[in-house]
Amino acid sequence: MALIVHKYGGTSMGSTERIRNVAKRVAKWARAGHQMVVVPSAMSGETNRLLGLAKELAPTKPGDAYSRELDALAATGEQASSALLAIALQAEGMQAVSYAGWQVTIKTNNAYTKARIESIDDERVRADLSAGKVVIITGFQGVDDGGNVTTLGRGGSDTSAVAVAAALKAHECLIYTDVDGVYTTDPRVVPEARRLHTVSFEEMLEMASMGSKVLQIRSVEFAGKYKVPLRVLSSFTEWDIDINEEAKSGTLISFEEDENMEQAIVSGIAFNRDEAKISVLGVPDTPGIAYQILGAVADANIEVDVIIQNISKDGKTDFSFTVHRNDYSKAVDLLKTQVLPKLGAQEVTGDAKICKVSIVGIGMRSHVGIASKMFRVLSEEGINIQMISTSEIKTSVVIDEKYMELAVRALHKAFDLDQPTV
Ligand code: ADP
Ligand code: ASP
Ligand code: MG
């Protein structure tokens, strides 16, 4: 008997029919003798619908004055799906109880719309599990010290599930979704993408942080920090398939580089359309410039991603970086009103129509020429590279958004990701 956490995404919870299927699957696992904790997302489209209603009333966006209410609103999606799942499980003859984040409690900081989990009290959950109940915990939400409901950022139910699994020291956290695992790239963009049987934790971390929406980045960070065994698998298989077969399906996020790891140099391609580029032009090239620009941005709680500073000409330089598109106008305003006058820089410009494409693979550590091959492939397609950033196991480029799919497809082919590995 093991304690298992299942997470079901929005599409998997998308109708009463699908919720019934989830209940049957969870009941199968419970009847096989496992202690079951389930973390559902809101039914598909629900979070967008709720946030859309708010937008009809006021032009809301994360970080603005309405953020507290946006969280109170968006969190109801998961509360509804959790209760529905509890009802479906009870209708299957199981004992089941659902809890909202504040009832568990899942404590977060107070950064509305992108809160971070700080602690999880497992007492109530453990008591229910010992009493033989299936426990359902809302994904995506928590509560801050002031008792305010918070949400964890889009896709945050993955993080809830992994954090719950870590707190309960679960045997495994299974992320059920609408694809049957982690692919070499998004199969919706490249139909030839292949499912990976295993992906190393480090690669998954890079892929998620570079924009692969299959797992929210923080869920992977949690899995790494607490060594939570993690698997991504399909919720669209028949609910009554053999449990042992199901337990081995999908993609395992592995913490060890063993002989079973697929040996490709580049394992996957990620892309991200959620960023925008900002350039501060004509900055005096003196010590402390990067700090003055990025310090102000960080103080406004805006995360910065790719950064480049050009060589200086006549004592002046240009400084560019990317931020999340949601933070774009806030960052530009801030730079124009507060930083530009102080620095004596000439101009702040920006481009929200960019995307970032990344190749990821632990094999890049031991092979040279991978980044240059990437640049060659892009140049052959006539795609201009605006920014480059690298780590030991990834190379990312910022390009015009309109070339994203072309770039991803060309790179996927050039690195033989459509070919089965030996
Ligand atoms: P859920 O609602 O279950 O959380 P998401 O939509 O958040 O599902 O994540 C699953 C989606 O992630 C897939 O439908 C797929 O389009 C997308 N995706 C992006 N990159 C990948 C990848 N490398 N492998 C698999 N799916 C990916
Ligand atoms: N419902 C939330 C969202 O749509 C969280 C999630 O699905 O993981 O972003
Ligand atoms: Mg998701």
Short mmCIF file of C-alpha atoms and ligand atoms in Angstrom, two decimals:
data_model
loop_
_atom_site.label_atom_id
_atom_site.label_comp_id
_atom_site.label_asym_id
_atom_site.label_seq_id
_atom_site.Cartn_x
_atom_site.Cartn_y
_atom_site.Cartn_z
CA MET A 1 0.00 0.00 0.00
CA ALA A 2 1.37 3.38 -0.95
CA LEU A 3 0.33 6.98 -0.68
CA ILE A 4 -0.20 8.26 -4.21
CA VAL A 5 -1.07 11.75 -5.44
CA HIS A 6 -2.99 12.10 -8.71
CA LYS A 7 -3.37 15.44 -10.48
CA TYR A 8 -5.97 15.93 -13.20
CA GLY A 9 -5.77 18.92 -15.55
CA GLY A 10 -8.62 21.01 -16.88
CA THR A 11 -9.36 18.96 -19.99
CA SER A 12 -9.32 15.77 -17.91
CA MET A 13 -11.95 17.38 -15.64
CA GLY A 14 -13.73 19.04 -18.58
CA SER A 15 -17.24 17.55 -18.26
CA THR A 16 -19.29 15.52 -15.80
CA GLU A 17 -18.63 12.52 -18.02
CA ARG A 18 -14.87 13.06 -17.67
CA ILE A 19 -15.13 13.70 -13.94
CA ARG A 20 -16.97 10.39 -13.63
CA ASN A 21 -14.09 8.73 -15.48
CA VAL A 22 -11.56 10.36 -13.15
CA ALA A 23 -13.59 9.09 -10.17
CA LYS A 24 -13.62 5.56 -11.57
CA ARG A 25 -9.86 5.67 -12.13
CA VAL A 26 -9.15 7.00 -8.66
CA ALA A 27 -11.51 4.41 -7.15
CA LYS A 28 -9.56 1.70 -9.00
CA TRP A 29 -6.32 2.91 -7.38
CA ALA A 30 -7.93 3.15 -3.94
CA ARG A 31 -9.44 -0.32 -4.26
CA ALA A 32 -5.99 -1.63 -5.17
CA GLY A 33 -5.05 -0.64 -1.62
CA HIS A 34 -3.47 2.79 -2.12
CA GLN A 35 -4.07 5.87 -0.02
CA MET A 36 -5.24 8.43 -2.56
CA VAL A 37 -4.94 12.21 -2.65
CA VAL A 38 -6.30 13.90 -5.78
CA VAL A 39 -5.55 17.44 -6.92
CA PRO A 40 -7.88 18.62 -9.70
CA SER A 41 -7.71 21.72 -11.88
CA ALA A 42 -10.80 23.73 -12.70
CA MET A 43 -12.90 22.35 -15.56
CA SER A 44 -11.31 23.41 -18.86
CA GLY A 45 -12.09 26.97 -19.85
CA GLU A 46 -13.40 27.85 -16.40
CA THR A 47 -10.42 29.89 -15.21
CA ASN A 48 -10.46 31.86 -18.47
CA ARG A 49 -14.21 32.33 -18.20
CA LEU A 50 -13.96 33.69 -14.67
CA LEU A 51 -11.07 36.02 -15.46
CA GLY A 52 -12.95 37.14 -18.58
CA LEU A 53 -15.93 38.17 -16.46
CA ALA A 54 -13.64 40.32 -14.34
CA LYS A 55 -12.24 41.93 -17.49
CA GLU A 56 -15.76 42.84 -18.59
CA LEU A 57 -16.07 44.88 -15.43
CA ALA A 58 -12.61 46.41 -15.37
CA PRO A 59 -9.37 46.05 -17.37
CA THR A 60 -7.75 43.71 -14.86
CA LYS A 61 -4.31 42.22 -15.06
CA PRO A 62 -1.99 40.48 -12.62
CA GLY A 63 -0.27 42.88 -10.29
CA ASP A 64 -2.96 45.53 -10.40
CA ALA A 65 -5.30 46.76 -7.71
CA TYR A 66 -7.85 44.03 -8.39
CA SER A 67 -5.43 41.14 -7.88
CA ARG A 68 -6.85 40.07 -4.53
CA GLU A 69 -10.31 39.72 -6.01
CA LEU A 70 -8.99 38.03 -9.15
CA ASP A 71 -7.58 35.31 -6.91
CA ALA A 72 -10.77 35.02 -4.88
CA LEU A 73 -12.60 34.65 -8.19
CA ALA A 74 -10.26 32.29 -10.04
CA ALA A 75 -9.92 29.97 -7.05
CA THR A 76 -13.62 29.10 -7.23
CA GLY A 77 -12.98 27.08 -10.40
CA GLU A 78 -10.94 24.50 -8.50
CA GLN A 79 -13.32 24.54 -5.58
CA ALA A 80 -16.18 23.54 -7.88
CA SER A 81 -14.26 20.79 -9.68
CA SER A 82 -12.98 19.36 -6.38
CA ALA A 83 -16.46 19.17 -4.91
CA LEU A 84 -17.78 17.60 -8.12
CA LEU A 85 -15.06 14.98 -7.99
CA ALA A 86 -15.88 14.20 -4.35
CA ILE A 87 -19.53 13.74 -5.32
CA ALA A 88 -18.57 11.50 -8.25
CA LEU A 89 -16.37 9.38 -5.98
CA GLN A 90 -19.12 9.06 -3.39
CA ALA A 91 -21.48 8.02 -6.18
CA GLU A 92 -18.92 5.28 -6.96
CA GLY A 93 -19.30 4.07 -3.40
CA MET A 94 -16.07 5.60 -2.11
CA GLN A 95 -15.61 7.74 0.96
CA ALA A 96 -14.28 11.04 -0.28
CA VAL A 97 -13.87 14.57 1.01
CA SER A 98 -12.78 17.77 -0.77
CA TYR A 99 -10.84 20.65 0.76
CA ALA A 100 -10.06 24.12 -0.51
CA GLY A 101 -6.49 25.35 -0.01
CA TRP A 102 -7.40 27.34 3.10
CA GLN A 103 -9.03 24.31 4.68
CA VAL A 104 -5.94 22.10 4.41
CA THR A 105 -4.14 24.57 4.99
CA ILE A 106 -1.86 25.38 2.07
CA LYS A 107 0.01 28.51 3.17
CA THR A 108 1.42 30.83 0.52
CA ASN A 109 3.01 34.26 0.45
CA ASN A 110 0.77 37.17 -0.51
CA ALA A 111 1.89 37.68 -4.12
CA TYR A 112 -1.59 37.50 -5.63
CA THR A 113 -1.86 35.73 -9.00
CA LYS A 114 1.65 34.28 -8.61
CA ALA A 115 1.84 33.21 -4.98
CA ARG A 116 4.40 30.71 -3.77
CA ILE A 117 3.58 27.83 -1.45
CA GLU A 118 5.36 28.20 1.89
CA SER A 119 4.00 25.29 3.90
CA ILE A 120 1.32 22.62 3.93
CA ASP A 121 -0.29 21.31 7.09
CA ASP A 122 -0.86 17.61 6.48
CA GLU A 123 -2.65 16.73 9.73
CA ARG A 124 -6.22 16.81 8.49
CA VAL A 125 -5.35 15.00 5.28
CA ARG A 126 -3.50 12.25 7.11
CA ALA A 127 -6.40 11.72 9.50
CA ASP A 128 -8.80 11.34 6.56
CA LEU A 129 -6.49 8.97 4.74
CA SER A 130 -6.16 6.85 7.88
CA ALA A 131 -9.94 6.77 8.08
CA GLY A 132 -9.98 5.29 4.56
CA LYS A 133 -11.11 8.38 2.68
CA VAL A 134 -9.96 9.64 -0.67
CA VAL A 135 -8.87 13.24 -0.10
CA ILE A 136 -9.35 15.83 -2.82
CA ILE A 137 -7.40 19.07 -2.53
CA THR A 138 -8.03 22.03 -4.82
CA GLY A 139 -5.18 22.79 -7.17
CA PHE A 140 -3.89 26.30 -7.97
CA GLN A 141 -4.72 27.98 -4.67
CA GLY A 142 -3.70 28.64 -1.11
CA VAL A 143 -4.14 31.17 1.62
CA ASP A 144 -1.80 33.89 2.88
CA ASP A 145 -1.06 34.89 6.47
CA GLY A 146 -3.90 37.38 6.40
CA GLY A 147 -6.42 34.66 5.48
CA ASN A 148 -6.72 35.90 1.88
CA VAL A 149 -7.17 33.36 -0.90
CA THR A 150 -4.22 33.33 -3.30
CA THR A 151 -3.51 31.57 -6.61
CA LEU A 152 -0.24 30.17 -7.86
CA GLY A 153 -0.07 31.38 -11.46
CA ARG A 154 -1.55 29.77 -14.55
CA GLY A 155 -1.00 26.05 -14.67
CA GLY A 156 -0.41 26.11 -10.91
CA SER A 157 -2.30 22.92 -10.10
CA ASP A 158 0.81 20.96 -11.11
CA THR A 159 2.67 22.77 -8.36
CA SER A 160 -0.10 22.15 -5.83
CA ALA A 161 0.02 18.44 -6.59
CA VAL A 162 3.79 18.13 -6.29
CA ALA A 163 3.86 20.25 -3.13
CA VAL A 164 1.14 18.09 -1.57
CA ALA A 165 3.07 14.97 -2.62
CA ALA A 166 6.23 16.41 -1.02
CA ALA A 167 4.44 17.33 2.21
CA LEU A 168 2.88 13.88 2.49
CA LYS A 169 6.08 12.12 1.35
CA ALA A 170 3.99 10.38 -1.29
CA HIS A 171 5.34 7.35 -3.07
CA GLU A 172 4.65 9.02 -6.44
CA CYS A 173 2.89 12.00 -7.98
CA LEU A 174 1.07 11.18 -11.20
CA ILE A 175 0.18 14.13 -13.43
CA TYR A 176 -2.73 13.06 -15.64
CA THR A 177 -3.23 15.27 -18.67
CA ASP A 178 -4.51 15.39 -22.24
CA VAL A 179 -1.29 14.04 -23.80
CA ASP A 180 0.26 10.70 -22.92
CA GLY A 181 3.55 12.09 -21.63
CA VAL A 182 6.32 14.59 -22.24
CA TYR A 183 7.19 14.90 -25.92
CA THR A 184 10.27 16.12 -27.77
CA THR A 185 8.23 19.28 -28.33
CA ASP A 186 4.58 20.30 -28.14
CA PRO A 187 2.83 17.66 -30.29
CA ARG A 188 0.23 20.27 -31.22
CA VAL A 189 2.89 22.28 -33.05
CA VAL A 190 4.97 19.41 -34.42
CA PRO A 191 2.85 16.33 -35.11
CA GLU A 192 6.04 14.26 -35.56
CA ALA A 193 7.06 14.91 -31.94
CA ARG A 194 7.90 11.73 -30.04
CA ARG A 195 7.01 10.80 -26.49
CA LEU A 196 9.99 10.42 -24.16
CA HIS A 197 9.88 7.40 -21.84
CA THR A 198 12.07 9.18 -19.35
CA VAL A 199 13.33 12.72 -19.14
CA SER A 200 15.93 13.83 -16.65
CA PHE A 201 14.86 16.21 -13.95
CA GLU A 202 17.31 18.83 -15.20
CA GLU A 203 15.99 18.64 -18.74
CA MET A 204 12.42 18.86 -17.53
CA LEU A 205 13.34 21.89 -15.47
CA GLU A 206 14.82 23.63 -18.50
CA MET A 207 11.95 22.60 -20.76
CA ALA A 208 9.36 23.86 -18.28
CA SER A 209 11.20 27.09 -17.62
CA MET A 210 11.63 27.64 -21.36
CA GLY A 211 7.89 27.41 -21.87
CA SER A 212 6.80 23.76 -22.19
CA LYS A 213 3.39 24.08 -20.61
CA VAL A 214 3.07 20.39 -19.90
CA LEU A 215 4.36 21.01 -16.35
CA GLN A 216 4.43 24.32 -14.53
CA ILE A 217 8.05 25.22 -13.75
CA ARG A 218 7.52 25.45 -10.02
CA SER A 219 6.15 21.94 -9.88
CA VAL A 220 9.43 20.69 -11.34
CA GLU A 221 11.41 22.82 -8.87
CA PHE A 222 9.44 21.29 -6.00
CA ALA A 223 9.94 17.80 -7.36
CA GLY A 224 13.68 18.42 -7.49
CA LYS A 225 13.93 19.98 -4.07
CA TYR A 226 11.96 17.25 -2.32
CA LYS A 227 12.83 14.39 -4.69
CA VAL A 228 9.21 13.68 -5.51
CA PRO A 229 8.91 10.86 -8.06
CA LEU A 230 6.92 12.39 -10.89
CA ARG A 231 5.22 10.92 -13.95
CA VAL A 232 3.20 12.59 -16.71
CA LEU A 233 0.54 10.36 -18.27
CA SER A 234 -2.77 10.38 -20.10
CA SER A 235 -6.16 10.64 -18.46
CA PHE A 236 -7.74 9.58 -21.74
CA THR A 237 -6.91 5.90 -21.55
CA GLU A 238 -9.76 3.57 -20.51
CA TRP A 239 -10.16 4.03 -16.77
CA ASP A 240 -10.14 0.27 -16.21
CA ILE A 241 -6.81 -0.53 -17.89
CA ASP A 242 -4.52 -2.70 -15.82
CA ILE A 243 -3.19 -0.62 -12.94
CA ASN A 244 0.38 -1.92 -13.30
CA GLU A 245 0.39 -1.05 -16.97
CA GLU A 246 -0.99 2.41 -16.17
CA ALA A 247 1.62 2.95 -13.44
CA LYS A 248 4.41 2.43 -16.00
CA SER A 249 2.90 4.49 -18.82
CA GLY A 250 3.68 8.07 -19.83
CA THR A 251 6.95 9.80 -19.04
CA LEU A 252 8.96 9.40 -15.86
CA ILE A 253 10.88 12.44 -14.66
CA SER A 254 14.08 10.75 -13.59
CA PHE A 255 16.58 11.98 -11.03
CA GLU A 256 19.29 9.66 -12.25
CA GLU A 257 21.09 9.55 -15.54
CA ASP A 258 20.94 5.81 -16.05
CA GLU A 259 21.38 3.60 -19.07
CA ASN A 260 17.65 3.79 -19.73
CA MET A 261 17.87 7.50 -20.42
CA GLU A 262 17.44 8.32 -24.03
CA GLN A 263 20.81 9.22 -25.42
CA ALA A 264 19.96 12.15 -27.66
CA ILE A 265 22.15 15.25 -27.46
CA VAL A 266 19.12 17.47 -27.79
CA SER A 267 16.14 15.93 -26.00
CA GLY A 268 13.51 18.55 -26.57
CA ILE A 269 12.52 21.91 -27.96
CA ALA A 270 10.54 24.40 -25.91
CA PHE A 271 9.00 27.67 -26.95
CA ASN A 272 7.42 30.54 -25.16
CA ARG A 273 5.19 33.26 -26.56
CA ASP A 274 4.59 34.86 -23.19
CA GLU A 275 7.55 37.22 -23.14
CA ALA A 276 8.21 40.72 -24.38
CA LYS A 277 11.50 42.47 -25.09
CA ILE A 278 12.48 45.82 -23.61
CA SER A 279 15.53 47.85 -24.61
CA VAL A 280 17.01 50.82 -22.81
CA LEU A 281 19.03 52.71 -25.40
CA GLY A 282 21.93 55.09 -24.99
CA VAL A 283 22.75 54.18 -21.40
CA PRO A 284 26.00 55.65 -20.03
CA ASP A 285 28.43 52.72 -19.78
CA THR A 286 29.41 53.10 -16.14
CA PRO A 287 29.47 50.70 -13.16
CA GLY A 288 26.08 49.99 -11.59
CA ILE A 289 23.99 50.44 -14.73
CA ALA A 290 22.62 46.90 -14.84
CA TYR A 291 21.75 47.18 -11.19
CA GLN A 292 19.98 50.50 -11.62
CA ILE A 293 17.85 49.17 -14.45
CA LEU A 294 17.15 45.66 -13.26
CA GLY A 295 17.06 46.56 -9.57
CA ALA A 296 14.12 48.87 -10.21
CA VAL A 297 12.40 46.17 -12.23
CA ALA A 298 12.96 43.55 -9.52
CA ASP A 299 11.69 45.93 -6.83
CA ALA A 300 8.43 46.09 -8.77
CA ASN A 301 8.24 42.25 -8.47
CA ILE A 302 8.78 41.78 -12.21
CA GLU A 303 10.83 38.77 -13.23
CA VAL A 304 13.46 39.25 -15.90
CA ASP A 305 14.59 36.49 -18.23
CA VAL A 306 17.07 36.89 -21.10
CA ILE A 307 19.44 39.84 -20.66
CA ILE A 308 21.97 41.32 -23.08
CA GLN A 309 24.17 44.36 -22.93
CA ASN A 310 25.88 45.56 -26.06
CA ILE A 311 29.45 46.82 -26.24
CA SER A 312 29.64 50.53 -25.72
CA LYS A 313 30.27 53.15 -28.36
CA ASP A 314 31.21 56.67 -27.27
CA GLY A 315 30.67 55.72 -23.63
CA LYS A 316 27.06 54.68 -24.26
CA THR A 317 25.54 51.23 -24.49
CA ASP A 318 22.19 49.52 -25.14
CA PHE A 319 20.67 47.19 -22.61
CA SER A 320 17.91 44.69 -23.49
CA PHE A 321 15.99 42.11 -21.51
CA THR A 322 12.75 40.15 -21.60
CA VAL A 323 9.87 40.10 -19.12
CA HIS A 324 6.52 38.32 -19.03
CA ARG A 325 4.04 40.00 -21.41
CA ASN A 326 1.71 40.66 -18.50
CA ASP A 327 4.42 42.81 -16.95
CA TYR A 328 5.44 44.52 -20.18
CA SER A 329 3.62 47.85 -19.96
CA LYS A 330 4.26 48.11 -16.23
CA ALA A 331 8.00 47.62 -16.81
CA VAL A 332 8.11 50.11 -19.71
CA ASP A 333 6.23 52.73 -17.66
CA LEU A 334 8.53 52.21 -14.74
CA LEU A 335 11.64 52.57 -16.85
CA LYS A 336 10.35 55.66 -18.64
CA THR A 337 9.19 57.47 -15.54
CA GLN A 338 11.75 56.43 -12.93
CA VAL A 339 14.88 54.95 -14.46
CA LEU A 340 15.38 56.91 -17.69
CA PRO A 341 15.55 60.36 -16.05
CA LYS A 342 17.95 59.14 -13.36
CA LEU A 343 20.25 57.33 -15.77
CA GLY A 344 20.27 59.92 -18.47
CA ALA A 345 19.50 57.16 -21.00
CA GLN A 346 18.10 58.16 -24.38
CA GLU A 347 15.09 55.95 -24.96
CA VAL A 348 13.11 52.92 -23.85
CA THR A 349 11.75 50.75 -26.67
CA GLY A 350 10.00 47.43 -26.63
CA ASP A 351 8.54 44.62 -28.66
CA ALA A 352 5.81 42.36 -27.34
CA LYS A 353 5.68 40.27 -30.53
CA ILE A 354 8.65 38.07 -29.83
CA CYS A 355 9.04 34.47 -28.77
CA LYS A 356 11.77 32.39 -27.28
CA VAL A 357 12.75 29.04 -28.74
CA SER A 358 15.07 26.74 -26.80
CA ILE A 359 16.85 23.48 -27.45
CA VAL A 360 17.39 21.41 -24.31
CA GLY A 361 19.49 18.32 -23.63
CA ILE A 362 21.95 17.03 -21.07
CA GLY A 363 24.03 15.74 -23.99
CA MET A 364 24.88 19.37 -24.79
CA ARG A 365 27.28 19.32 -21.85
CA SER A 366 29.63 16.99 -23.62
CA HIS A 367 29.14 17.99 -27.25
CA VAL A 368 30.36 21.07 -29.04
CA GLY A 369 28.76 22.77 -32.01
CA ILE A 370 25.16 22.29 -30.94
CA ALA A 371 24.39 25.99 -30.55
CA SER A 372 26.08 26.82 -33.86
CA LYS A 373 23.99 24.14 -35.56
CA MET A 374 20.89 25.79 -34.10
CA PHE A 375 21.98 29.18 -35.47
CA ARG A 376 22.71 27.67 -38.88
CA VAL A 377 19.27 26.03 -39.09
CA LEU A 378 17.59 29.31 -38.21
CA SER A 379 19.65 31.27 -40.71
CA GLU A 380 18.79 28.77 -43.44
CA GLU A 381 15.15 29.54 -42.72
CA GLY A 382 15.87 33.28 -42.92
CA ILE A 383 15.05 33.80 -39.24
CA ASN A 384 16.84 36.65 -37.51
CA ILE A 385 18.08 36.01 -33.96
CA GLN A 386 17.49 38.98 -31.66
CA MET A 387 18.89 37.62 -28.39
CA ILE A 388 20.72 34.50 -27.28
CA SER A 389 21.06 32.92 -23.88
CA THR A 390 22.68 29.66 -22.88
CA SER A 391 23.13 27.36 -19.94
CA GLU A 392 25.05 24.12 -19.70
CA ILE A 393 22.15 22.14 -21.13
CA LYS A 394 20.17 24.62 -23.23
CA THR A 395 20.45 27.34 -25.84
CA SER A 396 17.62 29.83 -26.25
CA VAL A 397 17.04 32.41 -28.91
CA VAL A 398 14.60 35.28 -29.03
CA ILE A 399 13.05 35.69 -32.48
CA ASP A 400 10.07 37.37 -34.11
CA GLU A 401 6.90 35.64 -32.94
CA LYS A 402 5.71 35.04 -36.48
CA TYR A 403 8.55 32.58 -37.13
CA MET A 404 7.98 30.49 -34.03
CA GLU A 405 6.37 27.43 -35.57
CA LEU A 406 8.76 27.46 -38.52
CA ALA A 407 11.74 27.59 -36.15
CA VAL A 408 10.45 24.81 -33.90
CA ARG A 409 9.67 22.50 -36.83
CA ALA A 410 13.01 23.14 -38.54
CA LEU A 411 14.98 22.53 -35.33
CA HIS A 412 12.97 19.43 -34.45
CA LYS A 413 13.89 17.93 -37.82
CA ALA A 414 17.50 19.12 -37.86
CA PHE A 415 18.19 17.50 -34.48
CA ASP A 416 16.50 14.25 -35.58
CA LEU A 417 13.93 14.44 -32.84
CA ASP A 418 11.37 12.82 -35.09
CA GLN A 419 13.58 9.72 -35.36
CA PRO A 420 13.25 6.90 -32.83
CA THR A 421 16.29 6.63 -30.57
CA VAL A 422 18.26 3.37 -30.57
P1 ADP B 1 -3.49 20.27 -18.09
O1 ADP B 1 -4.75 21.01 -18.26
O2 ADP B 1 -3.67 18.78 -17.99
O3 ADP B 1 -2.61 20.83 -17.02
P2 ADP B 1 -1.87 21.63 -20.06
O4 ADP B 1 -2.60 22.17 -21.23
O5 ADP B 1 -1.47 22.57 -18.99
O6 ADP B 1 -2.73 20.42 -19.48
O7 ADP B 1 -0.55 20.84 -20.53
C1 ADP B 1 -0.67 19.83 -21.50
C2 ADP B 1 -0.35 20.41 -22.86
O8 ADP B 1 1.01 20.80 -22.89
C3 ADP B 1 -0.48 19.45 -24.01
O9 ADP B 1 -1.79 19.39 -24.48
C4 ADP B 1 0.51 20.01 -25.03
O10 ADP B 1 -0.14 20.76 -26.03
C5 ADP B 1 1.38 20.97 -24.23
N1 ADP B 1 2.82 20.72 -24.36
C6 ADP B 1 3.76 21.67 -24.55
N2 ADP B 1 4.97 21.14 -24.64
C7 ADP B 1 4.81 19.81 -24.51
C8 ADP B 1 5.72 18.71 -24.51
N3 ADP B 1 7.04 18.88 -24.66
N4 ADP B 1 5.21 17.47 -24.31
C9 ADP B 1 3.89 17.28 -24.14
N5 ADP B 1 2.99 18.28 -24.14
C10 ADP B 1 3.43 19.54 -24.32
N1 ASP B 2 -7.05 26.38 -13.47
C1 ASP B 2 -5.77 26.99 -13.45
C2 ASP B 2 -5.41 27.50 -14.84
O1 ASP B 2 -6.19 27.37 -15.75
C3 ASP B 2 -4.69 26.12 -12.88
C4 ASP B 2 -4.38 24.86 -13.66
O2 ASP B 2 -5.15 24.46 -14.54
O3 ASP B 2 -3.35 24.25 -13.36
O4 ASP B 2 -4.36 28.05 -15.01
MG MG B 3 -1.34 22.48 -16.95
#
